[in-house]
Amino acid sequence: MSIRNNLKDFFQEMNTLLTSNEFIEQHRVNNSAFSRTRKLA
């Protein structure tokens, strides 16, 4: 049972990491699009 709890925690941790990675990636894409737009203006 304790192993199952550890696995659950582990997967939740991985989920959080994946989500924040996607967020960072999205943020980076938004930033580069923003600088491209500023250069055009």
CSV table of N, CA and C in Angstrom, one decimal:
chain,number,residue,atom,x,y,z
A,1,MET,N,0.8,-1.2,0.0
A,1,MET,CA,0.0,0.0,0.0
A,1,MET,C,0.9,1.3,0.0
A,2,SER,N,1.9,1.2,0.8
A,2,SER,CA,2.8,2.4,0.8
A,2,SER,C,3.5,2.6,-0.5
A,3,ILE,N,3.8,1.5,-1.2
A,3,ILE,CA,4.4,1.6,-2.5
A,3,ILE,C,3.4,2.2,-3.5
A,4,ARG,N,2.1,1.9,-3.4
A,4,ARG,CA,1.1,2.5,-4.3
A,4,ARG,C,1.0,4.0,-4.0
A,5,ASN,N,1.1,4.4,-2.8
A,5,ASN,CA,1.0,5.8,-2.4
A,5,ASN,C,2.3,6.5,-3.0
A,6,ASN,N,3.4,5.9,-2.9
A,6,ASN,CA,4.6,6.5,-3.5
A,6,ASN,C,4.5,6.7,-5.0
A,7,LEU,N,4.0,5.6,-5.6
A,7,LEU,CA,3.8,5.7,-7.1
A,7,LEU,C,2.8,6.8,-7.4
A,8,LYS,N,1.8,7.0,-6.6
A,8,LYS,CA,0.8,8.0,-6.9
A,8,LYS,C,1.5,9.4,-6.8
A,9,ASP,N,2.3,9.6,-5.7
A,9,ASP,CA,3.0,10.8,-5.5
A,9,ASP,C,3.9,11.0,-6.7
A,10,PHE,N,4.6,10.0,-7.1
A,10,PHE,CA,5.6,10.1,-8.2
A,10,PHE,C,4.9,10.6,-9.4
A,11,PHE,N,3.8,10.0,-9.8
A,11,PHE,CA,3.1,10.4,-11.0
A,11,PHE,C,2.6,11.8,-10.9
A,12,GLN,N,2.1,12.1,-9.7
A,12,GLN,CA,1.6,13.5,-9.6
A,12,GLN,C,2.8,14.5,-9.8
A,13,GLU,N,3.9,14.1,-9.2
A,13,GLU,CA,5.1,15.0,-9.4
A,13,GLU,C,5.5,15.1,-10.9
A,14,MET,N,5.5,14.0,-11.6
A,14,MET,CA,5.8,14.0,-13.0
A,14,MET,C,4.8,14.8,-13.8
A,15,ASN,N,3.6,14.7,-13.4
A,15,ASN,CA,2.5,15.5,-14.0
A,15,ASN,C,2.8,17.0,-13.9
A,16,THR,N,3.2,17.4,-12.7
A,16,THR,CA,3.4,18.8,-12.4
A,16,THR,C,4.6,19.2,-13.2
A,17,LEU,N,5.6,18.4,-13.3
A,17,LEU,CA,6.8,18.8,-14.1
A,17,LEU,C,6.5,18.9,-15.5
A,18,LEU,N,5.7,18.0,-16.1
A,18,LEU,CA,5.3,18.0,-17.5
A,18,LEU,C,4.5,19.3,-17.7
A,19,THR,N,3.6,19.6,-16.8
A,19,THR,CA,2.7,20.7,-17.0
A,19,THR,C,3.5,22.0,-17.0
A,20,SER,N,4.5,22.1,-16.1
A,20,SER,CA,5.2,23.4,-16.0
A,20,SER,C,6.2,23.5,-17.2
A,21,ASN,N,6.7,22.3,-17.7
A,21,ASN,CA,7.5,22.4,-18.9
A,21,ASN,C,6.7,22.9,-20.1
A,22,GLU,N,5.5,22.4,-20.2
A,22,GLU,CA,4.6,22.9,-21.3
A,22,GLU,C,4.3,24.4,-21.2
A,23,PHE,N,4.1,24.8,-19.9
A,23,PHE,CA,3.9,26.2,-19.7
A,23,PHE,C,5.1,27.1,-20.1
A,24,ILE,N,6.3,26.6,-19.7
A,24,ILE,CA,7.5,27.3,-20.0
A,24,ILE,C,7.7,27.4,-21.5
A,25,GLU,N,7.5,26.3,-22.2
A,25,GLU,CA,7.6,26.2,-23.6
A,25,GLU,C,6.6,27.2,-24.3
A,26,GLN,N,5.4,27.2,-23.8
A,26,GLN,CA,4.4,28.1,-24.4
A,26,GLN,C,4.8,29.5,-24.2
A,27,HIS,N,5.3,29.8,-23.0
A,27,HIS,CA,5.7,31.2,-22.7
A,27,HIS,C,6.9,31.6,-23.6
A,28,ARG,N,7.8,30.7,-23.8
A,28,ARG,CA,8.9,31.0,-24.7
A,28,ARG,C,8.4,31.3,-26.1
A,29,VAL,N,7.5,30.5,-26.6
A,29,VAL,CA,6.9,30.7,-27.9
A,29,VAL,C,6.2,32.1,-28.0
A,30,ASN,N,5.5,32.4,-27.0
A,30,ASN,CA,4.8,33.7,-26.9
A,30,ASN,C,5.8,34.8,-26.9
A,31,ASN,N,6.9,34.7,-26.2
A,31,ASN,CA,7.9,35.8,-26.1
A,31,ASN,C,8.5,36.0,-27.5
A,32,SER,N,8.9,34.9,-28.2
A,32,SER,CA,9.5,35.1,-29.5
A,32,SER,C,8.5,35.7,-30.5
A,33,ALA,N,7.3,35.3,-30.4
A,33,ALA,CA,6.3,35.9,-31.3
A,33,ALA,C,6.1,37.4,-31.0
A,34,PHE,N,6.2,37.7,-29.7
A,34,PHE,CA,6.1,39.1,-29.3
A,34,PHE,C,7.3,39.9,-29.8
A,35,SER,N,8.5,39.4,-29.7
A,35,SER,CA,9.6,40.2,-30.1
A,35,SER,C,9.6,40.4,-31.7
A,36,ARG,N,9.1,39.3,-32.4
A,36,ARG,CA,9.0,39.4,-33.8
A,36,ARG,C,8.0,40.6,-34.2
A,37,THR,N,6.9,40.6,-33.4
A,37,THR,CA,5.9,41.7,-33.7
A,37,THR,C,6.5,43.0,-33.4
A,38,ARG,N,7.3,43.2,-32.4
A,38,ARG,CA,7.8,44.5,-32.0
A,38,ARG,C,8.8,44.9,-33.1
A,39,LYS,N,9.6,44.0,-33.6
A,39,LYS,CA,10.6,44.3,-34.7
A,39,LYS,C,9.8,44.8,-35.9
A,40,LEU,N,8.7,44.2,-36.2
A,40,LEU,CA,7.9,44.7,-37.4
A,40,LEU,C,7.4,46.1,-37.2
A,41,ALA,N,7.0,46.4,-36.0
A,41,ALA,CA,6.3,47.6,-35.7
A,41,ALA,C,7.2,48.8,-35.9
